[in-house]
mmCIF file of C-alpha atoms in Angstrom:
data_model
loop_
_atom_site.group_PDB
_atom_site.id
_atom_site.type_symbol
_atom_site.label_atom_id
_atom_site.label_comp_id
_atom_site.label_asym_id
_atom_site.label_seq_id
_atom_site.Cartn_x
_atom_site.Cartn_y
_atom_site.Cartn_z
ATOM 1 C CA UNK A 1 15.124 129.639 131.498
ATOM 2 C CA UNK A 2 13.497 125.788 130.748
ATOM 3 C CA UNK A 3 13.299 124.314 134.248
ATOM 4 C CA UNK A 4 10.886 127.431 135.740
ATOM 5 C CA UNK A 5 8.227 127.626 133.522
ATOM 6 C CA UNK A 6 7.143 123.721 133.732
ATOM 7 C CA UNK A 7 8.058 124.002 137.506
ATOM 8 C CA UNK A 8 5.718 126.828 138.873
ATOM 9 C CA UNK A 9 3.718 124.919 140.835
ATOM 10 C CA UNK A 10 6.710 123.415 142.184
ATOM 11 C CA UNK A 11 8.131 127.094 143.451
ATOM 12 C CA UNK A 12 4.974 128.112 144.357
ATOM 13 C CA UNK A 13 4.923 125.428 147.028
ATOM 14 C CA UNK A 14 8.535 126.104 148.202
ATOM 15 C CA UNK A 15 6.818 130.057 148.454
ATOM 16 C CA UNK A 16 4.335 128.633 150.562
ATOM 17 C CA UNK A 17 6.627 126.781 152.736
ATOM 18 C CA UNK A 18 8.840 129.480 153.072
ATOM 19 C CA UNK A 19 6.203 132.144 153.804
ATOM 20 C CA UNK A 20 5.003 129.526 156.750
ATOM 21 C CA UNK A 21 8.123 129.236 158.334
ATOM 22 C CA UNK A 22 8.760 132.956 158.313
ATOM 23 C CA UNK A 23 5.425 134.253 159.800
ATOM 24 C CA UNK A 24 5.099 131.249 162.332
ATOM 25 C CA UNK A 25 8.341 131.977 163.641
ATOM 26 C CA UNK A 26 8.060 135.910 163.621
ATOM 27 C CA UNK A 27 4.896 135.749 164.695
ATOM 28 C CA UNK A 28 5.666 133.427 167.481
ATOM 29 C CA UNK A 29 8.483 135.955 168.577
ATOM 30 C CA UNK A 30 6.248 139.205 168.518
ATOM 31 C CA UNK A 31 4.286 137.601 171.062
ATOM 32 C CA UNK A 32 7.068 136.643 173.016
ATOM 33 C CA UNK A 33 8.792 140.254 172.568
ATOM 34 C CA UNK A 34 5.774 142.432 172.973
ATOM 35 C CA UNK A 35 5.650 140.531 176.848
ATOM 36 C CA UNK A 36 9.204 140.873 177.590
ATOM 37 C CA UNK A 37 9.779 144.343 175.793
ATOM 38 C CA UNK A 38 6.999 145.833 177.577
ATOM 39 C CA UNK A 39 8.517 144.501 180.994
ATOM 40 C CA UNK A 40 11.839 145.655 180.264
ATOM 41 C CA UNK A 41 10.741 148.773 178.902
ATOM 42 C CA UNK A 42 10.147 150.471 182.417
ATOM 43 C CA UNK A 43 13.426 148.523 184.030
ATOM 44 C CA UNK A 44 16.477 150.140 182.103
ATOM 45 C CA UNK A 45 19.119 148.259 183.772
ATOM 46 C CA UNK A 46 17.255 144.606 182.953
ATOM 47 C CA UNK A 47 16.651 146.620 179.110
ATOM 48 C CA UNK A 48 20.272 146.957 178.852
ATOM 49 C CA UNK A 49 21.637 143.742 179.679
ATOM 50 C CA UNK A 50 19.062 142.221 177.370
ATOM 51 C CA UNK A 51 20.159 144.762 174.260
ATOM 52 C CA UNK A 52 23.564 143.402 175.015
ATOM 53 C CA UNK A 53 22.702 139.791 175.486
ATOM 54 C CA UNK A 54 20.497 139.647 171.977
ATOM 55 C CA UNK A 55 22.962 141.373 170.011
ATOM 56 C CA UNK A 56 25.781 139.207 171.038
ATOM 57 C CA UNK A 57 23.327 136.130 170.223
ATOM 58 C CA UNK A 58 21.986 138.076 166.923
ATOM 59 C CA UNK A 59 26.210 137.318 165.673
ATOM 60 C CA UNK A 60 25.873 133.478 165.644
ATOM 61 C CA UNK A 61 25.528 132.242 162.236
ATOM 62 C CA UNK A 62 22.617 130.655 161.114
ATOM 63 C CA UNK A 63 24.420 127.355 160.212
ATOM 64 C CA UNK A 64 25.832 127.201 163.246
ATOM 65 C CA UNK A 65 22.682 128.079 165.168
ATOM 66 C CA UNK A 66 20.524 125.272 163.800
ATOM 67 C CA UNK A 67 23.335 122.705 163.851
ATOM 68 C CA UNK A 68 23.009 123.784 167.829
ATOM 69 C CA UNK A 69 19.290 122.957 167.442
ATOM 70 C CA UNK A 70 19.614 119.860 166.139
ATOM 71 C CA UNK A 71 20.906 117.679 169.361
ATOM 72 C CA UNK A 72 17.857 118.910 171.407
ATOM 73 C CA UNK A 73 15.487 119.094 168.634
ATOM 74 C CA UNK A 74 16.298 117.020 165.555
ATOM 75 C CA UNK A 75 15.872 118.052 162.552
ATOM 76 C CA UNK A 76 12.539 119.312 160.439
ATOM 77 C CA UNK A 77 10.246 122.538 160.720
ATOM 78 C CA UNK A 78 10.272 122.942 164.082
ATOM 79 C CA UNK A 79 14.370 123.720 165.364
ATOM 80 C CA UNK A 80 14.212 125.522 162.060
ATOM 81 C CA UNK A 81 10.946 127.596 163.364
ATOM 82 C CA UNK A 82 12.427 127.949 166.949
ATOM 83 C CA UNK A 83 16.133 129.321 165.381
ATOM 84 C CA UNK A 84 14.330 131.996 163.266
ATOM 85 C CA UNK A 85 11.907 133.075 165.848
ATOM 86 C CA UNK A 86 15.509 133.051 168.237
ATOM 87 C CA UNK A 87 16.598 135.682 165.430
ATOM 88 C CA UNK A 88 13.166 137.681 165.296
ATOM 89 C CA UNK A 89 13.193 137.545 169.521
ATOM 90 C CA UNK A 90 16.731 139.593 169.246
ATOM 91 C CA UNK A 91 15.600 142.442 166.764
ATOM 92 C CA UNK A 92 11.690 142.485 168.303
ATOM 93 C CA UNK A 93 12.653 142.848 171.547
ATOM 94 C CA UNK A 94 15.236 145.680 171.235
ATOM 95 C CA UNK A 95 12.660 148.049 168.614
ATOM 96 C CA UNK A 96 9.705 147.273 171.336
ATOM 97 C CA UNK A 97 11.532 148.354 174.016
ATOM 98 C CA UNK A 98 13.165 151.278 172.175
ATOM 99 C CA UNK A 99 9.513 152.333 171.299
ATOM 100 C CA UNK A 100 7.682 151.563 174.747
ATOM 101 C CA UNK A 101 10.758 153.984 176.285
ATOM 102 C CA UNK A 102 10.239 156.050 173.698
ATOM 103 C CA UNK A 103 6.841 157.489 175.283
ATOM 104 C CA UNK A 104 7.270 160.650 177.197
ATOM 105 C CA UNK A 105 6.601 160.646 180.550
ATOM 106 C CA UNK A 106 3.748 163.254 180.639
ATOM 107 C CA UNK A 107 1.776 161.310 178.709
ATOM 108 C CA UNK A 108 2.371 158.225 180.893
ATOM 109 C CA UNK A 109 1.314 159.997 183.822
ATOM 110 C CA UNK A 110 -1.785 162.291 182.152
ATOM 111 C CA UNK A 111 -3.132 158.911 181.545
ATOM 112 C CA UNK A 112 -2.518 157.496 185.163
ATOM 113 C CA UNK A 113 -3.741 160.832 186.626
ATOM 114 C CA UNK A 114 -7.400 160.337 184.587
ATOM 115 C CA UNK A 115 -7.197 157.150 186.318
ATOM 116 C CA UNK A 116 -6.300 154.810 183.650
ATOM 117 C CA UNK A 117 -5.524 151.109 184.923
ATOM 118 C CA UNK A 118 -1.865 149.721 183.824
ATOM 119 C CA UNK A 119 -3.639 147.238 181.331
ATOM 120 C CA UNK A 120 -5.933 149.786 179.945
ATOM 121 C CA UNK A 121 -2.853 152.387 180.011
ATOM 122 C CA UNK A 122 -0.610 149.478 177.891
ATOM 123 C CA UNK A 123 -3.625 148.871 175.631
ATOM 124 C CA UNK A 124 -4.909 152.277 174.973
ATOM 125 C CA UNK A 125 -1.849 154.911 174.955
ATOM 126 C CA UNK A 126 1.181 152.820 175.180
ATOM 127 C CA UNK A 127 0.847 150.332 172.353
ATOM 128 C CA UNK A 128 -0.416 152.712 169.700
ATOM 129 C CA UNK A 129 2.475 154.836 170.428
ATOM 130 C CA UNK A 130 5.114 152.386 170.032
ATOM 131 C CA UNK A 131 3.536 150.983 167.148
ATOM 132 C CA UNK A 132 5.772 153.015 164.529
ATOM 133 C CA UNK A 133 8.829 151.134 166.340
ATOM 134 C CA UNK A 134 7.155 147.693 166.593
ATOM 135 C CA UNK A 135 6.448 147.757 162.523
ATOM 136 C CA UNK A 136 9.948 148.970 162.141
ATOM 137 C CA UNK A 137 11.552 146.038 163.766
ATOM 138 C CA UNK A 138 8.385 143.854 162.220
ATOM 139 C CA UNK A 139 10.502 144.916 158.866
ATOM 140 C CA UNK A 140 13.653 144.239 159.608
ATOM 141 C CA UNK A 141 12.767 140.804 161.676
ATOM 142 C CA UNK A 142 10.708 139.762 158.270
ATOM 143 C CA UNK A 143 13.611 140.584 156.307
ATOM 144 C CA UNK A 144 15.961 138.959 157.944
ATOM 145 C CA UNK A 145 14.398 135.668 158.688
ATOM 146 C CA UNK A 146 13.293 135.293 154.730
ATOM 147 C CA UNK A 147 17.085 135.649 154.194
ATOM 148 C CA UNK A 148 18.007 133.289 156.699
ATOM 149 C CA UNK A 149 15.271 130.642 156.425
ATOM 150 C CA UNK A 150 16.975 129.569 153.175
ATOM 151 C CA UNK A 151 19.669 128.267 155.544
ATOM 152 C CA UNK A 152 16.446 126.195 157.173
ATOM 153 C CA UNK A 153 16.020 123.950 154.280
ATOM 154 C CA UNK A 154 19.530 122.077 155.139
ATOM 155 C CA UNK A 155 17.747 120.522 158.305
ATOM 156 C CA UNK A 156 14.290 119.505 156.228
ATOM 157 C CA UNK A 157 12.079 122.688 157.239
ATOM 158 C CA UNK A 158 11.422 122.943 153.390
ATOM 159 C CA UNK A 159 10.893 126.441 151.778
ATOM 160 C CA UNK A 160 12.792 128.185 148.709
ATOM 161 C CA UNK A 161 16.077 126.881 150.092
ATOM 162 C CA UNK A 162 15.225 123.737 148.737
ATOM 163 C CA UNK A 163 15.148 124.821 145.262
ATOM 164 C CA UNK A 164 18.635 126.591 146.098
ATOM 165 C CA UNK A 165 19.933 123.488 147.745
ATOM 166 C CA UNK A 166 18.887 120.882 145.032
ATOM 167 C CA UNK A 167 20.686 123.360 142.274
ATOM 168 C CA UNK A 168 23.707 123.090 144.244
ATOM 169 C CA UNK A 169 23.621 119.146 144.459
ATOM 170 C CA UNK A 170 22.667 118.924 140.695
ATOM 171 C CA UNK A 171 24.983 121.527 139.829
ATOM 172 C CA UNK A 172 21.921 123.172 138.148
ATOM 173 C CA UNK A 173 22.361 127.103 138.035
ATOM 174 C CA UNK A 174 18.544 127.907 137.046
ATOM 175 C CA UNK A 175 17.379 126.566 140.429
ATOM 176 C CA UNK A 176 20.035 128.465 142.235
ATOM 177 C CA UNK A 177 18.809 131.323 140.322
ATOM 178 C CA UNK A 178 15.278 130.552 140.653
ATOM 179 C CA UNK A 179 15.319 130.308 144.603
ATOM 180 C CA UNK A 180 17.989 133.259 145.186
ATOM 181 C CA UNK A 181 16.113 135.665 142.886
ATOM 182 C CA UNK A 182 12.409 134.703 144.709
ATOM 183 C CA UNK A 183 13.635 134.954 148.260
ATOM 184 C CA UNK A 184 15.337 138.514 147.567
ATOM 185 C CA UNK A 185 11.843 139.132 145.479
ATOM 186 C CA UNK A 186 10.099 138.034 148.820
ATOM 187 C CA UNK A 187 12.428 140.165 150.872
ATOM 188 C CA UNK A 188 12.234 143.367 149.161
ATOM 189 C CA UNK A 189 8.279 142.750 148.849
ATOM 190 C CA UNK A 190 8.464 142.560 152.759
ATOM 191 C CA UNK A 191 10.562 145.326 152.823
ATOM 192 C CA UNK A 192 8.604 147.858 150.691
ATOM 193 C CA UNK A 193 5.246 146.509 152.801
ATOM 194 C CA UNK A 194 6.404 147.565 156.424
ATOM 195 C CA UNK A 195 8.137 150.472 155.398
ATOM 196 C CA UNK A 196 4.948 152.062 153.850
ATOM 197 C CA UNK A 197 3.159 150.805 156.615
ATOM 198 C CA UNK A 198 6.067 152.257 159.095
ATOM 199 C CA UNK A 199 5.426 155.442 157.282
ATOM 200 C CA UNK A 200 1.613 155.821 157.544
ATOM 201 C CA UNK A 201 1.936 155.529 160.994
ATOM 202 C CA UNK A 202 4.406 157.840 161.658
ATOM 203 C CA UNK A 203 2.543 160.534 159.893
ATOM 204 C CA UNK A 204 -0.655 159.361 161.593
ATOM 205 C CA UNK A 205 0.882 160.030 165.111
ATOM 206 C CA UNK A 206 1.646 163.471 164.080
ATOM 207 C CA UNK A 207 5.672 162.894 163.902
ATOM 208 C CA UNK A 208 5.283 163.653 167.430
ATOM 209 C CA UNK A 209 6.781 160.121 168.416
ATOM 210 C CA UNK A 210 10.532 160.430 166.613
ATOM 211 C CA UNK B 1 28.118 114.584 177.058
ATOM 212 C CA UNK B 2 28.433 115.238 173.223
ATOM 213 C CA UNK B 3 30.290 117.922 174.315
ATOM 214 C CA UNK B 4 32.785 115.820 176.016
ATOM 215 C CA UNK B 5 32.827 113.824 172.946
ATOM 216 C CA UNK B 6 33.139 116.828 170.698
ATOM 217 C CA UNK B 7 36.326 118.291 172.552
ATOM 218 C CA UNK B 8 37.734 114.850 172.276
ATOM 219 C CA UNK B 9 37.441 114.644 168.663
ATOM 220 C CA UNK B 10 39.228 117.900 168.771
ATOM 221 C CA UNK B 11 41.918 116.622 170.882
ATOM 222 C CA UNK B 12 42.493 113.651 168.971
ATOM 223 C CA UNK B 13 42.270 115.239 165.276
ATOM 224 C CA UNK B 14 43.659 118.564 165.594
ATOM 225 C CA UNK B 15 45.602 118.652 162.592
ATOM 226 C CA UNK B 16 42.508 118.141 160.657
ATOM 227 C CA UNK B 17 40.460 120.473 162.896
ATOM 228 C CA UNK B 18 43.185 123.785 163.060
ATOM 229 C CA UNK B 19 43.328 123.144 159.052
ATOM 230 C CA UNK B 20 39.602 123.767 158.631
ATOM 231 C CA UNK B 21 39.794 126.436 161.295
ATOM 232 C CA UNK B 22 42.705 128.358 159.636
ATOM 233 C CA UNK B 23 40.753 127.781 156.095
ATOM 234 C CA UNK B 24 38.004 129.227 157.903
ATOM 235 C CA UNK B 25 40.114 132.212 159.303
ATOM 236 C CA UNK B 26 41.554 132.754 155.768
ATOM 237 C CA UNK B 27 38.556 133.273 153.728
ATOM 238 C CA UNK B 28 37.294 135.373 156.308
ATOM 239 C CA UNK B 29 40.148 137.845 156.719
ATOM 240 C CA UNK B 30 40.964 137.848 152.811
ATOM 241 C CA UNK B 31 37.401 138.580 151.993
ATOM 242 C CA UNK B 32 36.958 141.642 154.830
ATOM 243 C CA UNK B 33 40.607 142.986 153.975
ATOM 244 C CA UNK B 34 39.046 142.873 149.687
ATOM 245 C CA UNK B 35 35.824 144.491 150.313
ATOM 246 C CA UNK B 36 37.326 146.772 153.137
ATOM 247 C CA UNK B 37 39.656 148.303 150.086
ATOM 248 C CA UNK B 38 36.943 147.887 147.676
ATOM 249 C CA UNK B 39 34.519 149.962 149.932
ATOM 250 C CA UNK B 40 35.592 152.346 152.127
ATOM 251 C CA UNK B 41 37.299 154.440 148.812
ATOM 252 C CA UNK B 42 34.398 153.715 147.049
ATOM 253 C CA UNK B 43 32.034 155.550 150.063
ATOM 254 C CA UNK B 44 34.310 158.137 150.304
ATOM 255 C CA UNK B 45 34.155 158.882 146.463
ATOM 256 C CA UNK B 46 30.814 158.843 146.472
ATOM 257 C CA UNK B 47 29.402 160.306 149.630
ATOM 258 C CA UNK B 48 30.025 163.784 148.117
ATOM 259 C CA UNK B 49 27.807 163.140 145.072
ATOM 260 C CA UNK B 50 24.044 162.887 145.950
ATOM 261 C CA UNK B 51 23.098 161.082 143.082
ATOM 262 C CA UNK B 52 26.034 158.627 142.845
ATOM 263 C CA UNK B 53 25.367 158.234 146.656
ATOM 264 C CA UNK B 54 21.739 157.421 145.787
ATOM 265 C CA UNK B 55 22.639 154.885 143.385
ATOM 266 C CA UNK B 56 24.966 152.934 145.286
ATOM 267 C CA UNK B 57 22.910 153.294 148.574
ATOM 268 C CA UNK B 58 19.985 151.677 146.528
ATOM 269 C CA UNK B 59 22.070 148.640 144.823
ATOM 270 C CA UNK B 60 24.190 148.150 148.356
ATOM 271 C CA UNK B 61 20.780 148.202 149.877
ATOM 272 C CA UNK B 62 19.415 145.460 147.262
ATOM 273 C CA UNK B 63 22.755 143.449 147.277
ATOM 274 C CA UNK B 64 21.758 142.947 151.015
ATOM 275 C CA UNK B 65 18.349 141.209 150.369
ATOM 276 C CA UNK B 66 19.460 138.363 148.872
ATOM 277 C CA UNK B 67 20.408 135.572 151.012
ATOM 278 C CA UNK B 68 23.900 134.964 151.854
ATOM 279 C CA UNK B 69 23.430 131.073 150.609
ATOM 280 C CA UNK B 70 22.418 132.334 147.307
ATOM 281 C CA UNK B 71 25.063 134.553 146.905
ATOM 282 C CA UNK B 72 27.704 131.993 147.377
ATOM 283 C CA UNK B 73 25.737 129.212 145.743
ATOM 284 C CA UNK B 74 25.350 131.433 142.646
ATOM 285 C CA UNK B 75 29.239 132.218 141.918
ATOM 286 C CA UNK B 76 29.368 128.317 141.365
ATOM 287 C CA UNK B 77 28.314 127.843 138.127
ATOM 288 C CA UNK B 78 30.665 131.062 137.378
ATOM 289 C CA UNK B 79 33.952 129.953 139.164
ATOM 290 C CA UNK B 80 33.742 126.281 140.122
ATOM 291 C CA UNK B 81 34.154 124.882 143.483
ATOM 292 C CA UNK B 82 36.777 125.623 145.840
ATOM 293 C CA UNK B 83 38.158 128.632 147.453
ATOM 294 C CA UNK B 84 38.320 131.367 145.010
ATOM 295 C CA UNK B 85 34.413 131.240 144.399
ATOM 296 C CA UNK B 86 33.677 131.540 147.977
ATOM 297 C CA UNK B 87 36.072 134.150 148.730
ATOM 298 C CA UNK B 88 34.327 136.385 145.624
ATOM 299 C CA UNK B 89 31.056 135.609 147.168
ATOM 300 C CA UNK B 90 32.223 136.765 150.470
ATOM 301 C CA UNK B 91 33.213 139.900 149.199
ATOM 302 C CA UNK B 92 30.182 140.394 147.725
ATOM 303 C CA UNK B 93 28.804 139.929 151.037
ATOM 304 C CA UNK B 94 30.812 142.038 152.648
ATOM 305 C CA UNK B 95 30.652 145.223 150.912
ATOM 306 C CA UNK B 96 27.371 146.815 151.376
ATOM 307 C CA UNK B 97 27.455 146.748 154.978
ATOM 308 C CA UNK B 98 30.743 148.807 154.915
ATOM 309 C CA UNK B 99 29.777 150.624 152.050
ATOM 310 C CA UNK B 100 26.803 151.919 153.488
ATOM 311 C CA UNK B 101 28.328 152.896 156.851
ATOM 312 C CA UNK B 102 31.380 154.712 155.251
ATOM 313 C CA UNK B 103 28.574 156.901 153.598
ATOM 314 C CA UNK B 104 26.596 157.504 156.760
ATOM 315 C CA UNK B 105 30.200 158.418 158.356
ATOM 316 C CA UNK B 106 30.692 160.979 156.068
ATOM 317 C CA UNK B 107 27.541 162.485 155.313
ATOM 318 C CA UNK B 108 27.034 163.047 159.629
ATOM 319 C CA UNK B 109 29.926 165.015 159.683
ATOM 320 C CA UNK B 110 28.385 168.391 160.607
ATOM 321 C CA UNK B 111 28.835 170.804 157.734
ATOM 322 C CA UNK B 112 30.039 173.832 159.959
ATOM 323 C CA UNK B 113 32.980 171.592 160.785
ATOM 324 C CA UNK B 114 33.878 170.972 156.945
ATOM 325 C CA UNK B 115 33.261 175.043 156.577
ATOM 326 C CA UNK B 116 35.588 175.897 159.366
ATOM 327 C CA UNK B 117 38.250 173.120 157.456
ATOM 328 C CA UNK B 118 37.631 175.365 154.220
ATOM 329 C CA UNK B 119 37.825 178.507 155.661
ATOM 330 C CA UNK B 120 41.296 177.644 157.591
ATOM 331 C CA UNK B 121 42.902 176.569 153.787
ATOM 332 C CA UNK B 122 43.126 173.423 154.144
ATOM 333 C CA UNK B 123 43.763 171.559 150.819
ATOM 334 C CA UNK B 124 41.062 168.366 149.291
ATOM 335 C CA UNK B 125 43.815 165.893 150.794
ATOM 336 C CA UNK B 126 44.042 167.534 154.344
ATOM 337 C CA UNK B 127 40.239 167.570 154.885
ATOM 338 C CA UNK B 128 40.539 163.905 153.598
ATOM 339 C CA UNK B 129 42.831 162.640 156.450
ATOM 340 C CA UNK B 130 42.409 165.138 159.023
ATOM 341 C CA UNK B 131 38.789 165.889 159.267
ATOM 342 C CA UNK B 132 36.698 163.419 157.291
ATOM 343 C CA UNK B 133 39.099 159.870 157.482
ATOM 344 C CA UNK B 134 39.076 160.201 161.922
ATOM 345 C CA UNK B 135 35.050 161.599 162.182
ATOM 346 C CA UNK B 136 34.119 158.755 160.127
ATOM 347 C CA UNK B 137 35.850 156.074 161.870
ATOM 348 C CA UNK B 138 33.469 155.107 164.327
ATOM 349 C CA UNK B 139 30.657 154.573 161.532
ATOM 350 C CA UNK B 140 33.062 152.420 159.525
ATOM 351 C CA UNK B 141 34.202 150.433 161.920
ATOM 352 C CA UNK B 142 30.397 149.416 162.861
ATOM 353 C CA UNK B 143 30.335 148.607 158.928
ATOM 354 C CA UNK B 144 33.630 146.444 159.628
ATOM 355 C CA UNK B 145 31.787 144.506 163.207
ATOM 356 C CA UNK B 146 28.502 144.037 160.146
ATOM 357 C CA UNK B 147 30.484 142.663 157.638
ATOM 358 C CA UNK B 148 32.976 140.532 159.595
ATOM 359 C CA UNK B 149 29.913 138.676 161.467
ATOM 360 C CA UNK B 150 28.271 138.407 157.938
ATOM 361 C CA UNK B 151 31.780 136.709 156.189
ATOM 362 C CA UNK B 152 32.087 134.367 159.468
ATOM 363 C CA UNK B 153 28.711 133.100 158.852
ATOM 364 C CA UNK B 154 29.105 133.081 155.064
ATOM 365 C CA UNK B 155 32.386 131.269 155.082
ATOM 366 C CA UNK B 156 30.113 128.436 157.196
ATOM 367 C CA UNK B 157 28.204 128.131 154.019
ATOM 368 C CA UNK B 158 31.287 128.051 151.981
ATOM 369 C CA UNK B 159 31.440 124.259 152.850
ATOM 370 C CA UNK B 160 28.311 123.718 150.527
ATOM 371 C CA UNK B 161 30.484 124.803 147.401
ATOM 372 C CA UNK B 162 33.587 123.321 148.310
ATOM 373 C CA UNK B 163 35.056 126.075 149.891
ATOM 374 C CA UNK B 164 35.806 124.439 153.083
ATOM 375 C CA UNK B 165 36.422 125.594 156.898
ATOM 376 C CA UNK B 166 34.494 124.636 159.839
ATOM 377 C CA UNK B 167 31.244 124.322 157.904
ATOM 378 C CA UNK B 168 32.875 120.949 156.583
ATOM 379 C CA UNK B 169 31.860 119.345 159.945
ATOM 380 C CA UNK B 170 28.534 120.328 160.382
ATOM 381 C CA UNK B 171 28.046 118.976 157.003
ATOM 382 C CA UNK B 172 29.214 115.726 157.734
ATOM 383 C CA UNK B 173 27.766 115.468 160.910
ATOM 384 C CA UNK B 174 24.272 116.236 159.534
ATOM 385 C CA UNK B 175 25.451 113.642 156.795
ATOM 386 C CA UNK B 176 26.090 110.925 158.844
ATOM 387 C CA UNK B 177 23.790 112.152 162.297
ATOM 388 C CA UNK B 178 26.825 112.202 164.213
ATOM 389 C CA UNK B 179 26.100 115.173 167.391
ATOM 390 C CA UNK B 180 29.438 115.253 168.682
ATOM 391 C CA UNK B 181 30.921 115.619 164.962
ATOM 392 C CA UNK B 182 27.986 118.673 164.248
ATOM 393 C CA UNK B 183 29.522 120.714 167.792
ATOM 394 C CA UNK B 184 32.788 120.502 166.214
ATOM 395 C CA UNK B 185 32.014 123.063 163.354
ATOM 396 C CA UNK B 186 28.751 124.347 165.075
ATOM 397 C CA UNK B 187 30.769 125.642 168.256
ATOM 398 C CA UNK B 188 33.969 127.304 166.919
ATOM 399 C CA UNK B 189 32.005 129.138 164.299
ATOM 400 C CA UNK B 190 29.520 130.540 167.006
ATOM 401 C CA UNK B 191 32.511 131.283 169.108
ATOM 402 C CA UNK B 192 34.328 132.932 166.512
ATOM 403 C CA UNK B 193 31.412 135.163 165.495
ATOM 404 C CA UNK B 194 30.653 136.236 169.084
ATOM 405 C CA UNK B 195 34.246 136.884 169.786
ATOM 406 C CA UNK B 196 34.153 139.521 166.284
ATOM 407 C CA UNK B 197 30.899 141.119 167.825
ATOM 408 C CA UNK B 198 32.939 141.928 171.135
ATOM 409 C CA UNK B 199 36.173 142.805 169.780
ATOM 410 C CA UNK B 200 35.066 145.296 167.017
ATOM 411 C CA UNK B 201 32.462 146.542 169.198
ATOM 412 C CA UNK B 202 34.892 147.495 172.005
ATOM 413 C CA UNK B 203 37.214 149.120 169.125
ATOM 414 C CA UNK B 204 34.150 151.260 167.995
ATOM 415 C CA UNK B 205 33.432 152.383 171.475
ATOM 416 C CA UNK B 206 36.924 153.427 171.872
ATOM 417 C CA UNK B 207 37.167 155.104 168.826
ATOM 418 C CA UNK B 208 33.806 156.897 169.404
ATOM 419 C CA UNK B 209 34.969 158.044 173.297
ATOM 420 C CA UNK B 210 38.095 159.053 172.034
ATOM 421 C CA UNK B 211 35.941 162.626 169.535
#
C-alpha cells in the first residue's frame, strides 16, 4: 500500500467522476421510464412486449454496447451516459410498470369516484403506492450501473475504471485492487441505502402493497 | 455502410475471426461448465443448513457487487495473462448467480412435498434425484442463463488481460479508431449474448411448464 495514501485526491476525483456518470445516467433513465412505465402499465400487451424487448437488450454486454455507440456518438462521457442510461432504463421500466400494475383496481376507481383527474390520481394516489417498486428498481439500477461504469473508462468517460485500466496497463496490482474495491464498496453502500429506504416505504404503506 | 465493411472484413479474414470466435466460446463454455460443477452441488449441500446458507448467500451477494472488470483484472497479478486467468475470473463471475438460484430453487420446494416423500419411505438419495433436483431445475436454469450472460460479457473484457476472444477486435478498433473493426467484435458479442438469453429462456419455460 504505497500508491493509495499518496493519491487520495486522485481517487476522490475518480470517485466523483464515477458518481457523476451513475447519477446522470440513472436520473435520465428515471424520467424516461416513469413516463413509459406509467403509460405501459395500463396496456398489458404493450407492457409484455416492452418487458421481453428490454430483457433481450439487457443481455447485451457493456463493452459491446459501448462499442456499438462509438460510430454514432464518438468517445467520451456522452456515449457512456447513453449506454448506462439504457441499462437503467431496462431495469426501471420493468419495475415501475409492475409497481403501477400492482395497484388494486378498486383504489383507482375510488379515486375516480372522488373526482380525481388523471394527473392528480397519478400524482397523489398511484405514485405513492408504486414508490416501493420504483425505489426497488432504482436500487438494482444503481448497483448495476456502478459496476458497468468501470468499463466506461475505456471510452474515455473517466471514473473509477480509469484507475483499474491504469493498473492493467502498468502491471500495477495496487491500482487494480484500489479501483475495484472502491467500486464494490460504492455498490454495496448504494445497495444498503436503497434497501433501507425501500423497507421504510413498505412499512409506511402498511404492507398492503406487496 | 460500416456494416458492409465489417462483414467484408470478416469474409476476407474468416480464419482470424473464427479463431477469436472459438476462443470466446471456449472461454465461456469452459468457465460456465466448471462453475456449474462447483456451484450446483454446493448449493444443494448448503440449502438445507440455514446458517451455512446465510453465509454463502451473503458471500455470493458481495461477490456480485464487484465489477466484472475488477474481477478480471485482479487475476492478472496472480496468474499473469492468457487463457487461465481469464477462465478463473469468469468462473468467479459465474458462480454467484448459479449458487443463489440453486439455493432459492431448493428452498422454494413445498415442505409438504418433502414430508410426503419422507412418508413414502424415500431415502435421502432418492429424495435428491427424484424430488429435489427435478423441482429445482427451473430455478437452476434461470441461474445458468444469468451466468451465461455474465460470462459472455466478461469474456469480452478478457481481451484486456490477454485472454483473446472477440473483445480483441473491439480493442483493436478503438486503438486505431476503425469503426468496421469495432463492429466485427461488438456485433457478434451482442448476438451471442442475445442468443444465450433467448435459448436459456426458452429452456427455462419448457421445464417450468412440464411441472
